[in-house]
C-alpha cells in the first residue's frame, strides 16, 4: 500500500512538470509571435503623416505609377500597366488584372500591387515560387520606389512612379 502511493506521487510529479513545460512553451510562442509582429512595419489608418499639424501633403489620394514589362514569356516587352487608385493583381489565372497564362513559374494569384497614400506597395499572395523585389524574396508587403524590378515567375516588371 505504501509502495502504491509513492508511485502515484511520482507520476503526479512528472505530470506537473510536463504541464509546466508545456505552459512555458506556449507562453514563449506567444511572446515570439508578438515580437515578430512588432518588428514588421505598421500602417496607421488613424493618423497619417499628412494629417499631422504643420505638415501639408502636396497631393491627396493614392500615389500612382505604372509597371513596364522588362521581360516575360507571355507579355510584350515595353507593355505598361497603369497604377491608379485600384489595385492590380498578377498571376496565371484569367481573373487577374495582369494575366500571365503561359508563365509556368507563376501561381494562379501570385502578387498584388496596391496604390496607397504613402506610395505603391507590392505584396506576395502566398505564391509557391515567391515574388522578388530587386532580387530579394518578399516576406511582407514593400513600398516600391522608382526603378524597382519586381519578378513574378519568369516575368520582370519595372516600376515607374
Short mmCIF file of N, CA, C and O in Angstrom, two decimals, residues 4 9 23-24 29 34 36 40 54 57 77 79 92 96-97 122 125 132 143 146 148 156 160:
data_model
loop_
_atom_site.label_atom_id
_atom_site.label_comp_id
_atom_site.label_asym_id
_atom_site.label_seq_id
_atom_site.Cartn_x
_atom_site.Cartn_y
_atom_site.Cartn_z
N UNK A 4 2.43 1.78 -3.47
CA UNK A 4 1.50 2.28 -4.46
C UNK A 4 1.33 3.80 -4.36
O UNK A 4 1.28 4.49 -5.37
N UNK A 9 2.51 9.35 -6.40
CA UNK A 9 3.11 10.67 -6.18
C UNK A 9 4.15 11.00 -7.24
O UNK A 9 4.23 12.13 -7.72
N UNK A 23 3.23 24.70 -20.60
CA UNK A 23 2.74 26.05 -20.36
C UNK A 23 3.79 27.09 -20.74
O UNK A 23 3.50 28.08 -21.41
N UNK A 24 5.05 26.88 -20.35
CA UNK A 24 6.12 27.82 -20.69
C UNK A 24 6.38 27.84 -22.19
O UNK A 24 6.66 28.90 -22.77
N UNK A 29 5.92 30.87 -27.27
CA UNK A 29 5.43 31.03 -28.65
C UNK A 29 4.63 32.31 -28.81
O UNK A 29 4.73 33.01 -29.82
N UNK A 34 4.34 37.73 -31.02
CA UNK A 34 4.05 39.15 -30.79
C UNK A 34 5.25 40.02 -31.12
O UNK A 34 5.12 41.08 -31.72
N UNK A 36 7.64 39.36 -33.24
CA UNK A 36 7.81 39.35 -34.70
C UNK A 36 6.84 40.32 -35.36
O UNK A 36 7.19 41.04 -36.28
N UNK A 40 7.50 44.19 -37.81
CA UNK A 40 7.02 44.49 -39.15
C UNK A 40 6.58 45.95 -39.21
O UNK A 40 6.08 46.49 -38.23
N UNK A 54 1.07 71.18 -39.12
CA UNK A 54 2.22 71.81 -39.74
C UNK A 54 2.73 71.08 -40.97
O UNK A 54 3.64 71.55 -41.64
N UNK A 57 0.30 67.86 -47.23
CA UNK A 57 0.61 66.94 -48.32
C UNK A 57 0.43 67.66 -49.65
O UNK A 57 -0.51 68.44 -49.83
N UNK A 77 7.43 42.98 -74.38
CA UNK A 77 8.42 43.85 -73.74
C UNK A 77 8.05 45.30 -74.00
O UNK A 77 7.71 45.69 -75.11
N UNK A 79 5.40 46.76 -72.75
CA UNK A 79 3.98 46.96 -72.43
C UNK A 79 3.88 47.51 -71.02
O UNK A 79 4.65 47.14 -70.14
N UNK A 92 -1.24 33.60 -63.09
CA UNK A 92 -1.57 32.75 -64.22
C UNK A 92 -3.07 32.70 -64.51
O UNK A 92 -3.48 32.43 -65.61
N UNK A 96 -7.01 37.73 -63.12
CA UNK A 96 -6.04 38.76 -62.74
C UNK A 96 -6.08 39.94 -63.68
O UNK A 96 -6.44 39.81 -64.85
N UNK A 97 -5.67 41.11 -63.16
CA UNK A 97 -5.59 42.31 -63.99
C UNK A 97 -4.45 42.19 -65.00
O UNK A 97 -4.51 42.74 -66.09
N UNK A 122 3.77 46.43 -53.04
CA UNK A 122 3.65 45.11 -53.67
C UNK A 122 3.60 44.07 -52.56
O UNK A 122 4.28 44.19 -51.54
N UNK A 125 1.03 37.00 -52.69
CA UNK A 125 -0.25 36.45 -52.24
C UNK A 125 -0.14 34.97 -51.90
O UNK A 125 -1.04 34.19 -52.17
N UNK A 132 9.73 38.47 -56.08
CA UNK A 132 11.05 39.05 -55.78
C UNK A 132 11.04 40.53 -56.11
O UNK A 132 10.53 40.94 -57.14
N UNK A 143 7.03 48.84 -50.08
CA UNK A 143 6.74 50.01 -50.92
C UNK A 143 7.72 50.04 -52.08
O UNK A 143 8.92 49.82 -51.90
N UNK A 146 11.05 54.27 -57.53
CA UNK A 146 11.32 54.41 -58.96
C UNK A 146 12.43 53.45 -59.40
O UNK A 146 13.50 53.41 -58.79
N UNK A 148 12.43 50.11 -59.34
CA UNK A 148 12.40 48.78 -58.73
C UNK A 148 11.96 47.74 -59.76
O UNK A 148 11.08 47.99 -60.59
N UNK A 156 9.46 39.93 -65.45
CA UNK A 156 10.07 41.06 -64.75
C UNK A 156 9.33 42.34 -65.11
O UNK A 156 9.12 42.61 -66.30
N UNK A 160 7.68 52.52 -62.50
CA UNK A 160 7.98 53.90 -62.83
C UNK A 160 6.93 54.77 -62.15
O UNK A 160 5.74 54.62 -62.41
#
